[in-house]
mmCIF file of C-alpha atoms in Angstrom:
data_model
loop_
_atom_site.group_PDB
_atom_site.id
_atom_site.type_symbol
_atom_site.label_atom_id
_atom_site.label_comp_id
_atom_site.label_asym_id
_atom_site.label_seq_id
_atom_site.Cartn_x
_atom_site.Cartn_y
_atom_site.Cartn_z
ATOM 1 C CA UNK A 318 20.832 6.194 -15.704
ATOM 2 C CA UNK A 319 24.010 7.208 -16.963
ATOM 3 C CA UNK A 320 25.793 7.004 -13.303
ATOM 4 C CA UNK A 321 24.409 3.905 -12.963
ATOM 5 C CA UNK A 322 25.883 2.321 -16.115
ATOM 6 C CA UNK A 323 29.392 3.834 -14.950
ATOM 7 C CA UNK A 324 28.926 2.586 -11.236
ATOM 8 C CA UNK A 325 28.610 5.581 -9.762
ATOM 9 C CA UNK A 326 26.397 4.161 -6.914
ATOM 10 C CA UNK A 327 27.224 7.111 -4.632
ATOM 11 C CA UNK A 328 26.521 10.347 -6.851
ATOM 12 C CA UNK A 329 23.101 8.764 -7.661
ATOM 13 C CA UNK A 330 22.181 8.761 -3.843
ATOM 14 C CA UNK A 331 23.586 12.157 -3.502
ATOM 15 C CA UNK A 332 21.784 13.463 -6.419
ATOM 16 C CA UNK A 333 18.249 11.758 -4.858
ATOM 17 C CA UNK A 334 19.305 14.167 -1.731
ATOM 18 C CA UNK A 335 19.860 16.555 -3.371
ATOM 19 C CA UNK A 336 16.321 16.851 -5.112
ATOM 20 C CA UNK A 337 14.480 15.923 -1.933
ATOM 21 C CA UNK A 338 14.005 11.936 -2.747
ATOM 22 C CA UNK A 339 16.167 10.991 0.142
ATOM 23 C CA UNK A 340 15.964 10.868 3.493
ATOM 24 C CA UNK A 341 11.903 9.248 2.690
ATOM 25 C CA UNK A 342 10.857 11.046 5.594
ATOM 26 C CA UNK A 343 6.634 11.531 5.840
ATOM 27 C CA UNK A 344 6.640 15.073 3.507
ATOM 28 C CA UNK A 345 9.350 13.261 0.869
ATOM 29 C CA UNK A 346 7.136 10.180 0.628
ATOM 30 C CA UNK A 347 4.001 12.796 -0.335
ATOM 31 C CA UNK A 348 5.903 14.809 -2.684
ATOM 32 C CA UNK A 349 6.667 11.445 -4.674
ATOM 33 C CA UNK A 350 3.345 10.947 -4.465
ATOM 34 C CA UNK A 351 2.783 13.867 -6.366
ATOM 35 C CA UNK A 352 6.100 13.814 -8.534
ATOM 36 C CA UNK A 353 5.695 10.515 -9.821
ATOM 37 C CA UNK A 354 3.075 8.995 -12.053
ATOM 38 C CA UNK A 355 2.165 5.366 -11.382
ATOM 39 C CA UNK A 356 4.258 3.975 -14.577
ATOM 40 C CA UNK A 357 7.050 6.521 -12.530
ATOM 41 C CA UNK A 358 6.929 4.999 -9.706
ATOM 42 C CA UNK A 359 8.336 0.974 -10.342
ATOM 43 C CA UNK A 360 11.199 3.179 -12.439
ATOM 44 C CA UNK A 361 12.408 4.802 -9.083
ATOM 45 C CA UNK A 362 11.873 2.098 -6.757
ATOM 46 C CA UNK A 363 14.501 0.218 -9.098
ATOM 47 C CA UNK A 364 16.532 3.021 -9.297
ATOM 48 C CA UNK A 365 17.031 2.790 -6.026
ATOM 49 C CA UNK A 366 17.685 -0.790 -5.543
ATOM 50 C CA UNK A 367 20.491 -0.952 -8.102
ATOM 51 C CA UNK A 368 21.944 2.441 -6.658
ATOM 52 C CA UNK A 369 22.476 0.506 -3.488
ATOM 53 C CA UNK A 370 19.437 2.236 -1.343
ATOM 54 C CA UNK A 371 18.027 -0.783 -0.473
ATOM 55 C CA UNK A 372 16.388 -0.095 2.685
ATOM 56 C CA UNK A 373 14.592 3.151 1.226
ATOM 57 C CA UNK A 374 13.929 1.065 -1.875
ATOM 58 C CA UNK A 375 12.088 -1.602 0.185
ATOM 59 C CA UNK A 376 10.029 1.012 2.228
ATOM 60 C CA UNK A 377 9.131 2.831 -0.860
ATOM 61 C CA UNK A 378 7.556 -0.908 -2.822
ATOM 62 C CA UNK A 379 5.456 -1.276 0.523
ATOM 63 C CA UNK A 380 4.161 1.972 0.475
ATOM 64 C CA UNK A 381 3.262 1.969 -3.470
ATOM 65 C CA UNK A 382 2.318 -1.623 -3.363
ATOM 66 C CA UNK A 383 -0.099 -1.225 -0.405
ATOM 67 C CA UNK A 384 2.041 -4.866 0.757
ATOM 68 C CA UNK A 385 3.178 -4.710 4.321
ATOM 69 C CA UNK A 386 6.173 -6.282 5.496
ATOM 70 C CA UNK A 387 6.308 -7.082 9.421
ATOM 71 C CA UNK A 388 9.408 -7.784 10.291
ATOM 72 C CA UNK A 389 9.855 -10.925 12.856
ATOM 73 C CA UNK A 390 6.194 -11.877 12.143
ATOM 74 C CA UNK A 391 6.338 -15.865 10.835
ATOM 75 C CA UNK A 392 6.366 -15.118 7.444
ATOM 76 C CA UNK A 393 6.801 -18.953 5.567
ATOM 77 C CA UNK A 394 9.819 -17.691 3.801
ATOM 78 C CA UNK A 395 11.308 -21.320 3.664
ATOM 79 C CA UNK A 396 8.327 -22.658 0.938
ATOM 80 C CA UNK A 397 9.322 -22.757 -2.949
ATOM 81 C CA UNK A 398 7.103 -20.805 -5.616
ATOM 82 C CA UNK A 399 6.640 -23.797 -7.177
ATOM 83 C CA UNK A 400 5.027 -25.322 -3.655
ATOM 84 C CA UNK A 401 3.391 -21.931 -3.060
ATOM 85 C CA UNK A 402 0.938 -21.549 -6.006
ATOM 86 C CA UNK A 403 0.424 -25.097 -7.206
ATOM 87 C CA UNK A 404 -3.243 -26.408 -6.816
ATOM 88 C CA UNK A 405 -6.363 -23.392 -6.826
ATOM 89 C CA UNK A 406 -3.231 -20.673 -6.320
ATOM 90 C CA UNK A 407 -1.315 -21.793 -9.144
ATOM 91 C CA UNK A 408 0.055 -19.142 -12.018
ATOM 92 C CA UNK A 409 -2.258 -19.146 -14.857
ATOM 93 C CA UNK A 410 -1.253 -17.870 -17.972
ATOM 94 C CA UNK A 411 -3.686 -16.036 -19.967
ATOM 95 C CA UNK A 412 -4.058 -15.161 -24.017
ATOM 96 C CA UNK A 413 -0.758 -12.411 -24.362
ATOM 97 C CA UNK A 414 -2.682 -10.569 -26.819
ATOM 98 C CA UNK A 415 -5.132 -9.471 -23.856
ATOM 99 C CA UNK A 416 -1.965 -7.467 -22.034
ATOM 100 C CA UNK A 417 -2.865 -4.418 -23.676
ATOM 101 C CA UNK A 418 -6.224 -4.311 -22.384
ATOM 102 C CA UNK A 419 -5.901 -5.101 -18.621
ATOM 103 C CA UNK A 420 -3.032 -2.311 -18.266
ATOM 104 C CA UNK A 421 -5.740 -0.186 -18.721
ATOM 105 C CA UNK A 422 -7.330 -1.859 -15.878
ATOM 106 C CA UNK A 423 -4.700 -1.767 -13.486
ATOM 107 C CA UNK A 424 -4.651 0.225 -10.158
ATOM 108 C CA UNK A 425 -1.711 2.745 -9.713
ATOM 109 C CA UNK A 426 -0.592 0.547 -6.491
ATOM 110 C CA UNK A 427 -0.032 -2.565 -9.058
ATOM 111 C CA UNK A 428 2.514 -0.713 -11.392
ATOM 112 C CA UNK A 429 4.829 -1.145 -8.866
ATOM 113 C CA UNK A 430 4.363 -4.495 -7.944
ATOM 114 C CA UNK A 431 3.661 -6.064 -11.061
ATOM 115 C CA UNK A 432 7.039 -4.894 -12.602
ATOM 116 C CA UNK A 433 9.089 -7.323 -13.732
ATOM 117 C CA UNK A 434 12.347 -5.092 -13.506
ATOM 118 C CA UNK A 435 11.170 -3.538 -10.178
ATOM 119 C CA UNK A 436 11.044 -7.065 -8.544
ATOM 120 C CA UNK A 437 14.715 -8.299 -10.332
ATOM 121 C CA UNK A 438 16.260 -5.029 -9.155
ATOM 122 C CA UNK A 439 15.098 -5.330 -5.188
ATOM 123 C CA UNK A 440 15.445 -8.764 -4.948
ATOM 124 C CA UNK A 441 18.892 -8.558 -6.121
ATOM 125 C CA UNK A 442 19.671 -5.712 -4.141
ATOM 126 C CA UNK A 443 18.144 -7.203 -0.942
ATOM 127 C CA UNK A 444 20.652 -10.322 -1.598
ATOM 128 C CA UNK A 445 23.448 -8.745 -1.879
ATOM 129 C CA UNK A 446 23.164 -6.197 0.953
ATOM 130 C CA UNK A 447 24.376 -6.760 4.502
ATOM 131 C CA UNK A 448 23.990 -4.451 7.791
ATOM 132 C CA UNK A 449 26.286 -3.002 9.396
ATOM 133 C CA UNK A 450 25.120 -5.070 12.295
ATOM 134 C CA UNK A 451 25.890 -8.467 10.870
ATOM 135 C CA UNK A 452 29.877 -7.566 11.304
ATOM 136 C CA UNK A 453 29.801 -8.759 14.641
ATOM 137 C CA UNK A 454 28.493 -12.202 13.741
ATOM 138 C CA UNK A 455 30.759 -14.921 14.596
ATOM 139 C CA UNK A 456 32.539 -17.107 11.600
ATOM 140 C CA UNK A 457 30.434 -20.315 13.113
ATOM 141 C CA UNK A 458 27.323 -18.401 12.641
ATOM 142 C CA UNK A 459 28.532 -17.532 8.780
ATOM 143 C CA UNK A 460 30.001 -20.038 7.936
ATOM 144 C CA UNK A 461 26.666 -22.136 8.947
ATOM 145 C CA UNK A 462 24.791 -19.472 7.135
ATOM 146 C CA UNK A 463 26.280 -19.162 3.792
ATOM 147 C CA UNK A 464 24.953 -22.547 3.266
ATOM 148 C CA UNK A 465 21.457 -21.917 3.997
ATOM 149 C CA UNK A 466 21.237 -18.856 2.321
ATOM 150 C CA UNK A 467 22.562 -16.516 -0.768
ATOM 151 C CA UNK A 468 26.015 -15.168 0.185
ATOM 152 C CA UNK A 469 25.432 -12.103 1.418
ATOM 153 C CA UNK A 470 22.578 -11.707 2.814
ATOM 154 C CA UNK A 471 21.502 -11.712 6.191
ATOM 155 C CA UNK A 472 18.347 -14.007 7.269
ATOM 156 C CA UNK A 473 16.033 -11.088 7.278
ATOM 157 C CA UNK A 474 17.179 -9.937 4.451
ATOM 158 C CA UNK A 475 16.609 -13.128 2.561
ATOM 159 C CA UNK A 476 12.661 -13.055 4.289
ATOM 160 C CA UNK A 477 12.021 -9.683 2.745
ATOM 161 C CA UNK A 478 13.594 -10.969 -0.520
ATOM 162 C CA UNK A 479 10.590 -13.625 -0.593
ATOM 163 C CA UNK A 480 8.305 -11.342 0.169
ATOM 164 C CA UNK A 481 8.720 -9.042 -2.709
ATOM 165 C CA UNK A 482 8.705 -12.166 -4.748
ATOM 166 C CA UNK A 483 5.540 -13.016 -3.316
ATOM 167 C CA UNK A 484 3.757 -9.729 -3.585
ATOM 168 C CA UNK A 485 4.648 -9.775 -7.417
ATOM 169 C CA UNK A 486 3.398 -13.652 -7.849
ATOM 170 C CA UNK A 487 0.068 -12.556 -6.015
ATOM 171 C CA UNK A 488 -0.034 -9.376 -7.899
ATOM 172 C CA UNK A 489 0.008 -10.236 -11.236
ATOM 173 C CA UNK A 490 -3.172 -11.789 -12.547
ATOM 174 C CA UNK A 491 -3.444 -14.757 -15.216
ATOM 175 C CA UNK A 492 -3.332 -11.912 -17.988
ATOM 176 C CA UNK A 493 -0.364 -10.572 -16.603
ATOM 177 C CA UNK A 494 2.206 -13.259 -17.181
ATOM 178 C CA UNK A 495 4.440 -12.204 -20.392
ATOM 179 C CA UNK A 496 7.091 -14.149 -21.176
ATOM 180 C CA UNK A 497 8.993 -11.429 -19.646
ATOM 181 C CA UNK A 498 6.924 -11.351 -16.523
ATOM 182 C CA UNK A 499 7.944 -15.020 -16.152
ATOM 183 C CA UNK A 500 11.795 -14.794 -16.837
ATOM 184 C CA UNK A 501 12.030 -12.120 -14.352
ATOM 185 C CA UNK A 502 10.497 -14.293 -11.531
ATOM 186 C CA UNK A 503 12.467 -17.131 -12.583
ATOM 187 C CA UNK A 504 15.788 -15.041 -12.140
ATOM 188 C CA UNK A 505 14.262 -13.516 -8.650
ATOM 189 C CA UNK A 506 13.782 -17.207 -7.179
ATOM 190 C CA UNK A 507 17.557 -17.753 -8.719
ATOM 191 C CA UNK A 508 19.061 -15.290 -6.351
ATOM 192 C CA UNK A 509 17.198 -16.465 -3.419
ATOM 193 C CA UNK A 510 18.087 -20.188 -4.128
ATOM 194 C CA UNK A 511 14.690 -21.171 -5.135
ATOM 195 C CA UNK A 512 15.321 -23.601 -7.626
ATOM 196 C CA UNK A 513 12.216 -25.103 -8.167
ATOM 197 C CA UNK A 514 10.447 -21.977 -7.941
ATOM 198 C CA UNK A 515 12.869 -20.566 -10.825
ATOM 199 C CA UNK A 516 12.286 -24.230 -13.580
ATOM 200 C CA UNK A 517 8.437 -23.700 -12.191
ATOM 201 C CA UNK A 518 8.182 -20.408 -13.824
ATOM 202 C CA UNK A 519 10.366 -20.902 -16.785
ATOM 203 C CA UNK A 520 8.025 -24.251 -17.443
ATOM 204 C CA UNK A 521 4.795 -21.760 -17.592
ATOM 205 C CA UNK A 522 6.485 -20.081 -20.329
ATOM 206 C CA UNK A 523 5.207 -23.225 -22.685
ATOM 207 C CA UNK A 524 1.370 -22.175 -21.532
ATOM 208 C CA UNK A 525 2.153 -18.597 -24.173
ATOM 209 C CA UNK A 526 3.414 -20.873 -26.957
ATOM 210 C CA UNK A 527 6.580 -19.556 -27.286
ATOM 211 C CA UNK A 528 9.853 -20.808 -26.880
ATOM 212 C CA UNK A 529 12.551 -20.138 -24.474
ATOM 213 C CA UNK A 530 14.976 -17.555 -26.006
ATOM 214 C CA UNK A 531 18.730 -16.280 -25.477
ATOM 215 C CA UNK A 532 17.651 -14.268 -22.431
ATOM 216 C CA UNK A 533 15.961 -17.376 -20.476
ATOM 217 C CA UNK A 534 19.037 -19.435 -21.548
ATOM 218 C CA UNK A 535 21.315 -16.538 -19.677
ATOM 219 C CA UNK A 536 18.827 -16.280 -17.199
ATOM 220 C CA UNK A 537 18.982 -20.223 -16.053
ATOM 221 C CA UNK A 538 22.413 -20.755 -16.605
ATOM 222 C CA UNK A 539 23.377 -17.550 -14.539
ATOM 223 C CA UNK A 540 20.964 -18.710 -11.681
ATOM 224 C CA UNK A 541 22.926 -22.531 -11.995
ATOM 225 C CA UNK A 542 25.806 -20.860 -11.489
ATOM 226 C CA UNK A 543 25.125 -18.408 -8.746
ATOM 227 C CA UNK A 544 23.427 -21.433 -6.892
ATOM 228 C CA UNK A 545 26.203 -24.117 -7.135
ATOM 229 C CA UNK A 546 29.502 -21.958 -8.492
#
């Protein structure tokens, strides 16, 4: 945590080496089985994300989260939260005081994908990073798709970016949306340009009785901003 608040990106990675997190080969991935308690697990998966290991970060919320990610398969990454779980699938918003009780209830494979930091931290991460691949692109190509997409990211990456959204949303039951819970997929549809999706969650926050605070104020105008600088 400390090389992460000084930026330090690349001594985290080599310190995850270094202890046998990284490479996630098959024996790594059992050992974290073992190393990490379920509450663990979300904390590492972020770790990861923010220290840049995106890829093993992404690999690591699958296999915790029991949600599989084909890539190429037609995965509707184009539809807004908001469109998503209107109707019978909609977010519902259950009695706060009841969170206590149902994280007693929860499976270890939902820690992960019910975390509210996890999902900022991934999504964020997934944004942001390009492959080495995408150097060859030609400036048409970019310049047509940094105005369909976040800058940044690549259109797979963007597809994977919705996913993790949408394993959290599908996750998290009515009991499980905190204020926090709700915030945090409000900033998540920010980064991938999912306006609608991001007022759509901020508007359930009414359904607790509470009222928006400082951090939903950041967390909207930061998304405005990223979204139309």
């Amino acid at each position: 945590r400390v090389l992460l608040d000084r930026g330090q990106k690349v001594g985290i990675v080599a310190n995850l080496r270094a202890l046998g997190v990284l490479p996630l080969t098959e024996a790594a991935v059992r050992q974290l089985n073992l190393r990490f308690t379920p509450a663990q697990r979300a904390s590492l998966v972020t770790l990861l994300a923010k220290a840049g290991a995106t890829d093993d970060a992404f690999l690591l919320f699958q296999h915790w989260t029991q949600c599989r990610y084909e890539e190429g398969l037609d995965f509707d990454s184009a539809r807004s939260v908001a469109a998503k779980f209107r109707g019978p699938d909609s977010i519902q918003v259950g009695d706060a005081l009841m969170e206590r009780q149902i994280r007693l209830m929860h499976e270890s494979d939902r820690q992960v994908a019910i975390s509210a930091s996890c999902v900022v931290a991934l999504v964020r991460s997934l944004c942001s990073n390009r492959r080495s691949g995408d150097a060859d692109a030609s400036p048409a190509s970019e310049t047509q798709a940094a105005s369909e997409m976040p800058k940044g990211s690549t259109e797979e990456q963007l597809r994977r970016a919705r996913f993790v959204i949408d394993a959290f949303v599908q996750s998290c039951t009515s009991v499980d949306w905190t204020h926090y819970r709700l915030t945090a997929l409000a900033q998540a549809c920010f980064l991938v340009r999912d306006v609608p999706g991001a007022f759509y969650a901020l508007a359930q926050i009414s359904f607790l009785r509470q009222l928006p605070d400082k951090l939903d104020i950041t967390v909207l105008l930061g998304g405005l901003m990223h979204v139309d600088p």
